[in-house]
Coordinates of N, CA and C in Angstrom, one line a residue:
M2 N 34.7 12.8 12.4 CA 35.5 11.6 12.4 C 34.8 10.5 13.1
A3 N 34.8 9.3 12.6 CA 34.1 8.2 13.2 C 34.9 7.6 14.3
T4 N 34.2 7.0 15.3 CA 34.8 6.4 16.5 C 34.5 4.9 16.5
L5 N 35.6 4.1 16.8 CA 35.5 2.7 17.0 C 35.7 2.4 18.5
L6 N 34.8 1.6 19.1 CA 35.0 1.1 20.4 C 35.5 -0.3 20.3
H7 N 36.7 -0.5 20.8 CA 37.3 -1.8 20.7 C 37.5 -2.4 22.1
I8 N 36.9 -3.6 22.3 CA 37.0 -4.2 23.7 C 37.6 -5.6 23.5
D9 N 38.6 -5.9 24.3 CA 39.2 -7.3 24.4 C 38.9 -7.8 25.8
S10 N 38.7 -9.1 25.9 CA 38.5 -9.7 27.2 C 39.3 -11.0 27.4
S11 N 40.1 -11.4 26.4 CA 40.9 -12.6 26.6 C 42.0 -12.5 27.6
V12 N 42.2 -13.5 28.4 CA 43.3 -13.4 29.4 C 44.7 -13.6 28.8
F13 N 44.7 -14.0 27.5 CA 46.0 -14.3 26.8 C 46.4 -13.1 25.9
P14 N 47.7 -12.9 25.7 CA 48.1 -11.9 24.8 C 47.8 -12.2 23.4
E15 N 47.9 -11.3 22.4 CA 47.4 -11.5 21.1 C 48.1 -12.7 20.4
A16 N 49.4 -13.0 20.7 CA 50.0 -14.1 20.1 C 49.4 -15.5 20.5
G17 N 48.7 -15.5 21.6 CA 48.1 -16.7 22.1 C 46.6 -16.7 22.2
S18 N 46.0 -15.7 21.6 CA 44.6 -15.5 21.7 C 43.9 -15.4 20.3
A19 N 43.0 -16.2 20.0 CA 42.3 -16.2 18.8 C 41.4 -14.9 18.7
S20 N 40.7 -14.6 19.8 CA 39.8 -13.4 19.7 C 40.6 -12.1 19.5
R21 N 41.7 -12.0 20.2 CA 42.5 -10.8 20.1 C 43.1 -10.6 18.7
S22 N 43.5 -11.7 18.1 CA 44.1 -11.6 16.8 C 43.1 -11.2 15.7
V23 N 41.8 -11.6 15.9 CA 40.8 -11.2 15.0 C 40.3 -9.8 15.2
T24 N 40.1 -9.4 16.5 CA 39.8 -8.0 16.8 C 40.9 -7.1 16.3
A25 N 42.1 -7.5 16.4 CA 43.2 -6.7 15.9 C 43.2 -6.5 14.4
A26 N 42.8 -7.6 13.7 CA 42.6 -7.5 12.2 C 41.5 -6.6 11.9
F27 N 40.4 -6.6 12.6 CA 39.3 -5.7 12.4 C 39.8 -4.3 12.6
R28 N 40.4 -4.0 13.7 CA 40.9 -2.7 14.0 C 41.9 -2.1 12.9
A29 N 42.8 -3.0 12.5 CA 43.8 -2.6 11.5 C 43.1 -2.2 10.2
A30 N 42.1 -3.0 9.8 CA 41.4 -2.6 8.6 C 40.6 -1.3 8.8
W31 N 40.0 -1.2 9.9 CA 39.3 0.1 10.2 C 40.2 1.3 10.1
E32 N 41.4 1.2 10.8 CA 42.3 2.3 10.9 C 42.9 2.6 9.5
E33 N 43.1 1.5 8.7 CA 43.7 1.7 7.4 C 42.7 2.5 6.5
Q34 N 41.4 2.2 6.6 CA 40.4 2.8 5.8 C 40.0 4.2 6.4
H35 N 40.3 4.4 7.7 CA 39.8 5.6 8.4 C 41.0 6.1 9.3
P36 N 42.1 6.5 8.8 CA 43.3 6.9 9.6 C 43.0 8.1 10.5
D37 N 42.1 8.9 10.2 CA 41.8 10.1 11.1 C 40.8 9.8 12.1
G38 N 40.3 8.6 12.2 CA 39.2 8.3 13.2 C 39.8 8.1 14.6
T39 N 38.9 7.9 15.5 CA 39.2 7.7 16.9 C 38.9 6.2 17.3
V40 N 39.8 5.7 18.1 CA 39.6 4.3 18.7 C 39.6 4.5 20.2
I41 N 38.5 4.0 20.8 CA 38.5 3.9 22.3 C 38.8 2.4 22.6
Y42 N 39.8 2.2 23.3 CA 40.2 0.8 23.6 C 40.1 0.4 25.0
R43 N 39.5 -0.7 25.3 CA 39.4 -1.2 26.7 C 39.9 -2.7 26.7
D44 N 41.0 -2.9 27.4 CA 41.5 -4.3 27.6 C 41.0 -4.7 28.9
L45 N 40.0 -5.5 29.0 CA 39.4 -5.8 30.2 C 40.1 -6.9 31.0
A46 N 41.1 -7.5 30.4 CA 42.0 -8.4 31.1 C 43.1 -7.6 31.8
A47 N 43.7 -6.7 31.0 CA 44.8 -6.0 31.6 C 44.3 -4.9 32.6
D48 N 43.1 -4.3 32.3 CA 42.6 -3.3 33.2 C 41.2 -3.6 33.5
P49 N 40.9 -4.6 34.4 CA 39.5 -5.0 34.6 C 38.7 -4.0 35.4
L50 N 37.4 -3.9 35.0 CA 36.5 -3.1 35.7 C 36.0 -3.8 37.0
P51 N 35.6 -3.0 38.0 CA 35.0 -3.6 39.2 C 33.7 -4.2 38.8
H52 N 33.4 -5.3 39.4 CA 32.0 -5.9 39.2 C 31.0 -5.0 39.9
L53 N 29.8 -4.9 39.3 CA 28.8 -4.0 39.8 C 28.4 -4.5 41.2
D54 N 28.4 -3.5 42.1 CA 27.9 -3.8 43.5 C 26.7 -3.1 43.8
G55 N 26.2 -3.2 45.1 CA 25.0 -2.6 45.5 C 25.0 -1.1 45.4
I56 N 26.2 -0.5 45.7 CA 26.4 0.9 45.6 C 26.2 1.4 44.2
G57 N 26.9 0.8 43.2 CA 26.7 1.2 41.9 C 25.4 1.0 41.3
A58 N 24.8 -0.2 41.7 CA 23.5 -0.6 41.2 C 22.4 0.4 41.7
S59 N 22.5 0.7 43.0 CA 21.4 1.6 43.5 C 21.5 3.0 43.0
A60 N 22.8 3.4 42.6 CA 23.0 4.7 42.0 C 22.3 4.9 40.7
G61 N 22.2 3.7 40.0 CA 21.5 3.7 38.7 C 20.0 3.9 38.7
F62 N 19.5 3.7 39.9 CA 18.0 3.7 40.1 C 17.6 4.9 41.0
S63 N 18.4 5.8 41.2 CA 18.1 6.9 42.1 C 18.5 8.3 41.5
D64 N 18.0 9.3 42.1 CA 18.2 10.7 41.6 C 19.7 11.0 41.9
P65 N 20.5 11.4 40.9 CA 21.9 11.8 41.2 C 22.0 12.9 42.3
A66 N 21.0 13.7 42.5 CA 21.1 14.7 43.5 C 21.1 14.1 44.9
T67 N 20.7 12.9 45.0 CA 20.6 12.2 46.3 C 21.8 11.3 46.6
H68 N 22.7 11.2 45.6 CA 23.8 10.2 45.8 C 24.7 10.5 46.9
T69 N 25.1 9.5 47.6 CA 26.2 9.6 48.6 C 27.5 9.7 47.8
P70 N 28.6 10.2 48.5 CA 29.9 10.2 47.8 C 30.3 8.9 47.2
E71 N 30.0 7.8 47.9 CA 30.3 6.5 47.3 C 29.5 6.2 46.1
Q72 N 28.2 6.6 46.1 CA 27.4 6.4 44.9 C 27.8 7.3 43.7
Q73 N 28.3 8.5 44.1 CA 28.8 9.4 43.0 C 30.0 8.8 42.3
A74 N 30.9 8.2 43.1 CA 32.1 7.7 42.5 C 31.8 6.4 41.7
A75 N 30.9 5.6 42.2 CA 30.5 4.4 41.4 C 29.8 4.7 40.2
F76 N 28.9 5.7 40.2 CA 28.1 6.0 39.1 C 28.9 6.8 38.0
A77 N 29.9 7.5 38.5 CA 30.8 8.2 37.5 C 31.4 7.2 36.5
L78 N 31.8 6.1 37.0 CA 32.4 5.1 36.2 C 31.3 4.6 35.2
R79 N 30.2 4.3 35.7 CA 29.1 3.8 34.8 C 28.8 4.8 33.7
V80 N 28.7 6.1 34.1 CA 28.5 7.2 33.1 C 29.6 7.2 32.0
R81 N 30.8 7.1 32.5 CA 32.0 7.1 31.5 C 31.8 6.0 30.5
L82 N 31.5 4.8 31.0 CA 31.4 3.7 30.1 C 30.2 3.9 29.2
A83 N 29.1 4.4 29.6 CA 28.0 4.7 28.8 C 28.3 5.7 27.7
E84 N 29.1 6.7 28.0 CA 29.5 7.7 27.1 C 30.4 7.1 26.0
E85 N 31.3 6.2 26.4 CA 32.1 5.5 25.4 C 31.2 4.7 24.4
L86 N 30.2 4.1 24.9 CA 29.3 3.3 24.1 C 28.6 4.2 23.1
E87 N 28.1 5.4 23.7 CA 27.3 6.3 22.9 C 28.1 7.0 21.8
Q88 N 29.4 7.2 22.1 CA 30.3 7.9 21.1 C 30.6 7.0 19.9
A89 N 30.5 5.7 20.1 CA 31.0 4.8 19.1 C 30.1 4.8 17.8
D90 N 30.7 4.8 16.7 CA 30.0 4.6 15.4 C 30.0 3.1 15.1
A91 N 30.9 2.3 15.6 CA 31.0 0.9 15.5 C 31.7 0.3 16.7
I92 N 31.4 -1.0 17.0 CA 32.0 -1.6 18.1 C 32.5 -3.0 17.7
V93 N 33.7 -3.4 18.2 CA 34.2 -4.7 18.1 C 34.5 -5.3 19.4
I94 N 34.0 -6.5 19.7 CA 34.2 -7.1 21.0 C 34.8 -8.5 20.9
G95 N 35.9 -8.7 21.6 CA 36.5 -10.0 21.7 C 35.9 -10.8 22.8
A96 N 35.2 -11.9 22.6 CA 34.5 -12.6 23.6 C 34.8 -14.1 23.5
P97 N 36.0 -14.5 24.0 CA 36.3 -15.9 24.0 C 35.4 -16.7 24.9
M98 N 35.2 -18.0 24.6 CA 34.3 -18.8 25.5 C 35.2 -19.4 26.6
Y99 N 34.9 -19.1 27.8 CA 35.5 -19.7 29.0 C 34.5 -20.5 29.8
N100 N 34.7 -21.8 29.9 CA 33.8 -22.6 30.7 C 32.3 -22.4 30.2
F101 N 32.2 -22.4 28.9 CA 30.9 -22.3 28.2 C 30.2 -21.0 28.2
T102 N 30.9 -19.9 28.7 CA 30.3 -18.6 28.7 C 31.4 -17.5 28.5
I103 N 31.0 -16.3 28.7 CA 31.9 -15.2 28.4 C 32.8 -15.0 29.7
P104 N 33.9 -14.3 29.5 CA 34.8 -14.0 30.6 C 34.0 -13.1 31.6
S105 N 34.3 -13.2 32.9 CA 33.7 -12.4 33.9 C 33.9 -11.0 33.8
T106 N 35.1 -10.6 33.2 CA 35.5 -9.2 33.0 C 34.6 -8.6 32.0
L107 N 34.2 -9.3 30.9 CA 33.2 -8.8 29.9 C 31.8 -8.7 30.6
K108 N 31.4 -9.6 31.4 CA 30.2 -9.5 32.1 C 30.2 -8.2 33.0
A109 N 31.3 -7.9 33.6 CA 31.4 -6.7 34.5 C 31.2 -5.5 33.6
W110 N 31.8 -5.5 32.4 CA 31.6 -4.3 31.5 C 30.1 -4.2 31.2
L111 N 29.4 -5.2 30.8 CA 28.0 -5.2 30.5 C 27.2 -4.7 31.7
D112 N 27.4 -5.3 32.9 CA 26.7 -4.9 34.0 C 26.8 -3.4 34.3
Q113 N 28.1 -2.9 34.2 CA 28.4 -1.5 34.5 C 27.7 -0.6 33.5
T114 N 27.7 -1.0 32.2 CA 27.3 -0.1 31.1 C 25.8 -0.1 30.9
I115 N 25.1 -1.2 31.3 CA 23.7 -1.2 31.2 C 23.0 -0.3 32.2
I116 N 22.5 0.9 31.8 CA 21.9 1.8 32.7 C 20.4 2.0 32.2
M117 N 19.5 1.5 33.0 CA 18.1 1.6 32.6 C 17.7 3.1 32.4
G118 N 17.0 3.3 31.3 CA 16.6 4.7 31.1 C 17.6 5.5 30.3
R119 N 18.8 4.9 30.1 CA 19.8 5.6 29.2 C 20.3 4.6 28.2
T120 N 21.2 3.7 28.5 CA 21.7 2.8 27.5 C 20.8 1.6 27.3
A121 N 19.8 1.4 28.2 CA 18.9 0.3 28.1 C 17.5 0.8 28.4
G122 N 16.5 0.1 28.0 CA 15.1 0.6 28.2 C 14.4 0.7 26.9
E123 N 13.4 1.6 26.9 CA 12.5 1.8 25.7 C 13.3 2.4 24.6
T124 N 14.2 3.4 24.9 CA 14.9 4.1 23.8 C 16.4 4.1 24.2
P125 N 17.1 2.9 23.9 CA 18.5 2.9 24.3 C 19.3 3.9 23.5
S126 N 20.2 4.6 24.2 CA 21.0 5.7 23.6 C 21.9 5.3 22.5
A127 N 22.3 4.0 22.4 CA 23.2 3.6 21.3 C 22.5 2.7 20.3
K128 N 21.2 2.8 20.3 CA 20.4 1.9 19.5 C 20.8 1.9 18.0
G129 N 21.0 0.8 17.4 CA 21.3 0.7 16.0 C 22.8 0.7 15.7
T130 N 23.6 1.0 16.7 CA 25.1 0.9 16.5 C 25.5 -0.5 16.1
P131 N 26.3 -0.7 15.0 CA 26.8 -2.0 14.7 C 27.8 -2.5 15.6
V132 N 27.7 -3.7 16.1 CA 28.7 -4.4 16.9 C 29.0 -5.7 16.3
T133 N 30.4 -5.9 16.2 CA 30.9 -7.2 15.7 C 31.5 -7.9 16.9
V134 N 31.0 -9.1 17.2 CA 31.5 -9.9 18.3 C 32.3 -11.1 17.8
V135 N 33.6 -11.1 18.2 CA 34.4 -12.2 17.9 C 34.3 -13.3 19.0
A136 N 33.5 -14.3 18.7 CA 33.2 -15.3 19.8 C 34.0 -16.6 19.5
S137 N 35.3 -16.5 19.9 CA 36.2 -17.7 19.7 C 35.9 -18.8 20.7
R138 N 36.3 -20.0 20.4 CA 36.1 -21.1 21.3 C 37.0 -22.3 20.9
G139 N 37.4 -23.1 21.9 CA 38.4 -24.1 21.7 C 37.9 -25.3 20.9
G140 N 36.5 -25.5 21.0 CA 35.9 -26.6 20.3 C 34.9 -26.1 19.3
S141 N 33.9 -26.8 19.1 CA 32.8 -26.3 18.2 C 31.4 -26.6 18.9
Y142 N 30.6 -25.5 18.8 CA 29.3 -25.6 19.5 C 28.2 -25.2 18.4
A143 N 28.6 -25.4 17.2 CA 27.7 -25.1 16.1 C 26.5 -26.0 16.0
P144 N 25.4 -25.6 15.4 CA 24.2 -26.5 15.3 C 24.6 -27.8 14.7
G145 N 24.1 -28.9 15.3 CA 24.4 -30.2 14.9 C 25.6 -30.9 15.5
T146 N 26.4 -30.1 16.3 CA 27.5 -30.7 16.9 C 27.1 -31.3 18.3
P147 N 27.9 -32.2 18.9 CA 27.5 -32.8 20.2 C 27.3 -31.8 21.3
R148 N 28.0 -30.7 21.2 CA 27.9 -29.7 22.3 C 27.1 -28.4 21.9
E149 N 26.2 -28.6 21.0 CA 25.4 -27.5 20.6 C 24.7 -26.8 21.8
S150 N 24.2 -27.7 22.7 CA 23.4 -27.2 23.8 C 24.2 -26.4 24.8
F151 N 25.5 -26.5 24.7 CA 26.4 -25.7 25.6 C 26.8 -24.4 25.1
E152 N 26.2 -23.9 24.1 CA 26.5 -22.6 23.5 C 25.8 -21.5 24.3
Y153 N 26.5 -20.9 25.2 CA 26.0 -19.8 26.1 C 26.7 -18.5 25.8
V154 N 27.4 -18.4 24.8 CA 28.1 -17.1 24.4 C 27.3 -16.3 23.4
Q155 N 27.0 -16.9 22.3 CA 26.3 -16.2 21.3 C 24.8 -15.9 21.7
N156 N 24.2 -16.9 22.3 CA 22.8 -16.8 22.8 C 22.7 -15.6 23.8
Y157 N 23.6 -15.6 24.7 CA 23.6 -14.6 25.8 C 23.9 -13.2 25.2
L158 N 25.0 -13.1 24.4 CA 25.3 -11.8 23.9 C 24.4 -11.2 22.9
E159 N 23.7 -12.1 22.1 CA 22.7 -11.6 21.2 C 21.5 -11.0 22.0
A160 N 21.2 -11.7 23.1 CA 20.1 -11.2 24.0 C 20.4 -9.8 24.6
V161 N 21.6 -9.7 25.2 CA 21.9 -8.5 25.9 C 22.4 -7.4 25.0
L162 N 23.1 -7.6 24.0 CA 23.6 -6.5 23.1 C 22.4 -6.0 22.2
S163 N 21.6 -6.9 21.8 CA 20.5 -6.5 20.9 C 19.3 -6.2 21.8
G164 N 19.0 -7.1 22.8 CA 17.8 -6.9 23.6 C 17.8 -5.7 24.6
A165 N 19.0 -5.5 25.2 CA 19.2 -4.4 26.2 C 19.6 -3.2 25.5
F166 N 20.8 -3.2 24.8 CA 21.3 -2.0 24.2 C 20.7 -1.6 22.9
G167 N 20.0 -2.6 22.2 CA 19.4 -2.3 20.9 C 20.5 -2.2 19.8
L168 N 21.6 -2.8 20.0 CA 22.7 -2.8 19.0 C 22.4 -3.7 17.8
D169 N 23.0 -3.5 16.7 CA 22.9 -4.3 15.5 C 24.1 -5.3 15.6
V170 N 23.8 -6.5 16.0 CA 24.8 -7.5 16.3 C 25.1 -8.5 15.2
E171 N 26.4 -8.7 15.0 CA 26.9 -9.8 14.1 C 28.0 -10.5 14.7
F172 N 28.2 -11.8 14.5 CA 29.2 -12.6 15.1 C 30.2 -13.1 14.1
I173 N 31.4 -13.2 14.5 CA 32.5 -13.9 13.8 C 33.0 -15.0 14.8
V174 N 33.0 -16.3 14.3 CA 33.2 -17.3 15.3 C 34.4 -18.2 14.9
P175 N 35.6 -17.9 15.3 CA 36.8 -18.8 15.1 C 36.7 -19.9 16.1
E176 N 36.6 -21.1 15.6 CA 36.4 -22.3 16.5 C 37.5 -23.3 16.3
L177 N 37.4 -24.3 17.2 CA 38.4 -25.4 17.2 C 39.9 -24.9 17.5
T178 N 39.9 -23.8 18.3 CA 41.2 -23.1 18.5 C 42.2 -24.0 19.4
M179 N 41.7 -25.0 20.0 CA 42.5 -25.9 20.8 C 43.1 -27.0 20.0
A180 N 42.7 -27.1 18.8 CA 43.2 -28.2 17.9 C 44.8 -28.3 17.8
P181 N 45.5 -27.2 17.6 CA 46.9 -27.3 17.5 C 47.6 -27.7 18.8
S182 N 47.0 -27.5 19.9 CA 47.7 -27.9 21.2 C 47.1 -29.1 21.9
N183 N 46.1 -29.7 21.3 CA 45.4 -30.8 21.9 C 45.6 -32.0 21.0
P184 N 46.4 -33.0 21.3 CA 46.7 -34.2 20.5 C 45.4 -34.9 20.1
A185 N 44.4 -34.9 21.0 CA 43.1 -35.6 20.6 C 42.4 -34.9 19.5
M186 N 42.7 -33.6 19.3 CA 42.0 -32.8 18.2 C 42.9 -32.6 17.0
A187 N 44.0 -33.4 16.9 CA 44.9 -33.2 15.8 C 44.3 -33.3 14.4
E188 N 43.3 -34.2 14.2 CA 42.7 -34.4 12.9 C 41.8 -33.1 12.5
L189 N 41.6 -32.3 13.5 CA 40.7 -31.1 13.3 C 41.5 -29.9 12.9
I190 N 42.8 -30.0 12.9 CA 43.7 -28.8 12.6 C 43.3 -28.1 11.3
P191 N 43.1 -28.9 10.2 CA 42.7 -28.2 9.0 C 41.4 -27.4 9.1
K192 N 40.5 -27.9 9.8 CA 39.2 -27.2 10.0 C 39.5 -26.0 10.9
F193 N 40.3 -26.1 11.9 CA 40.7 -24.9 12.7 C 41.3 -23.8 11.8
E194 N 42.3 -24.3 11.0 CA 43.0 -23.3 10.2 C 42.0 -22.6 9.2
A195 N 41.1 -23.3 8.7 CA 40.1 -22.8 7.8 C 39.2 -21.8 8.5
S196 N 38.8 -22.1 9.7 CA 38.0 -21.2 10.6 C 38.7 -20.0 10.9
R197 N 40.0 -20.1 11.3 CA 40.9 -19.0 11.7 C 41.0 -18.1 10.5
D198 N 41.3 -18.6 9.3 CA 41.5 -17.7 8.1 C 40.2 -17.0 7.7
K199 N 39.2 -17.7 7.8 CA 37.9 -17.1 7.5 C 37.5 -16.0 8.5
A200 N 37.8 -16.2 9.7 CA 37.5 -15.2 10.7 C 38.3 -13.9 10.5
H201 N 39.6 -14.0 10.1 CA 40.4 -12.8 9.8 C 39.8 -12.2 8.5
E202 N 39.5 -13.0 7.5 CA 38.9 -12.4 6.3 C 37.6 -11.7 6.5
D203 N 36.8 -12.3 7.4 CA 35.5 -11.7 7.7 C 35.7 -10.4 8.5
A204 N 36.6 -10.4 9.4 CA 36.8 -9.2 10.2 C 37.3 -8.1 9.4
T205 N 38.2 -8.3 8.5 CA 38.7 -7.3 7.6 C 37.6 -6.7 6.7
A206 N 36.8 -7.6 6.1 CA 35.8 -7.2 5.2 C 34.7 -6.4 6.0
K207 N 34.4 -6.9 7.2 CA 33.3 -6.2 8.0 C 33.8 -4.8 8.4
A208 N 35.0 -4.7 8.8 CA 35.5 -3.3 9.2 C 35.5 -2.4 8.0
K209 N 35.9 -2.8 6.8 CA 35.9 -2.0 5.7 C 34.5 -1.6 5.3
A210 N 33.5 -2.5 5.4 CA 32.1 -2.2 5.1 C 31.6 -1.2 6.1
L211 N 31.9 -1.3 7.3 CA 31.4 -0.4 8.3 C 32.0 1.0 8.1
V212 N 33.2 1.1 7.8 CA 33.8 2.4 7.5 C 33.0 3.0 6.3
A213 N 32.7 2.3 5.3 CA 32.0 2.8 4.2 C 30.6 3.2 4.6
R214 N 30.0 2.4 5.5 CA 28.6 2.7 6.0 C 28.6 4.0 6.7
V215 N 29.6 4.2 7.6 CA 29.7 5.4 8.4 C 29.9 6.6 7.6
A216 N 30.8 6.4 6.5 CA 31.1 7.6 5.7 C 30.0 8.0 4.7
A217 N 29.1 7.0 4.5 CA 28.0 7.3 3.5 C 27.0 8.4 4.0

């Protein structure tokens, strides 16, 4: 049975979160096509991970036989997160843009899960696993827009997910999500709606394609 790792990081519930609604559509399509599969779910807003500290970091670069009790506890969490990554046949991550970058809770997951010599390094243990990132944002940071140079979500996640973990990364980008609530963006509501609808369609299609890929 295939396993999906589903990670959300939006501080808002699904009804008020563009990224959560799209990752939910992805998961629904996955489960519809693969009802006997397994889903590992982490809601990093509701159940945040501790940020990586010196104890956990040093444990990742030392012999487990020499770990102090504090290092053992910190590294046990990192190993559990690594195992979840390694078990996954596909991954979907909700990564809304907050202040031009990813939520700190998602950064904490990345820092805890990147273990050199295991999940990262010359032969990453989850190399090639497909990951779909739902990178929602209130405005638009697409090429050619005034704020193109402020795009630090896709650039960063492409580097860390592909460069460190060796994952096969694709992005779905619902944009202009602030248009319905910001009067200054009212004229952009049709573009927001088109982007939202396309994001849901892409998520559903991608999930179905991945189920077929895993089953092949």
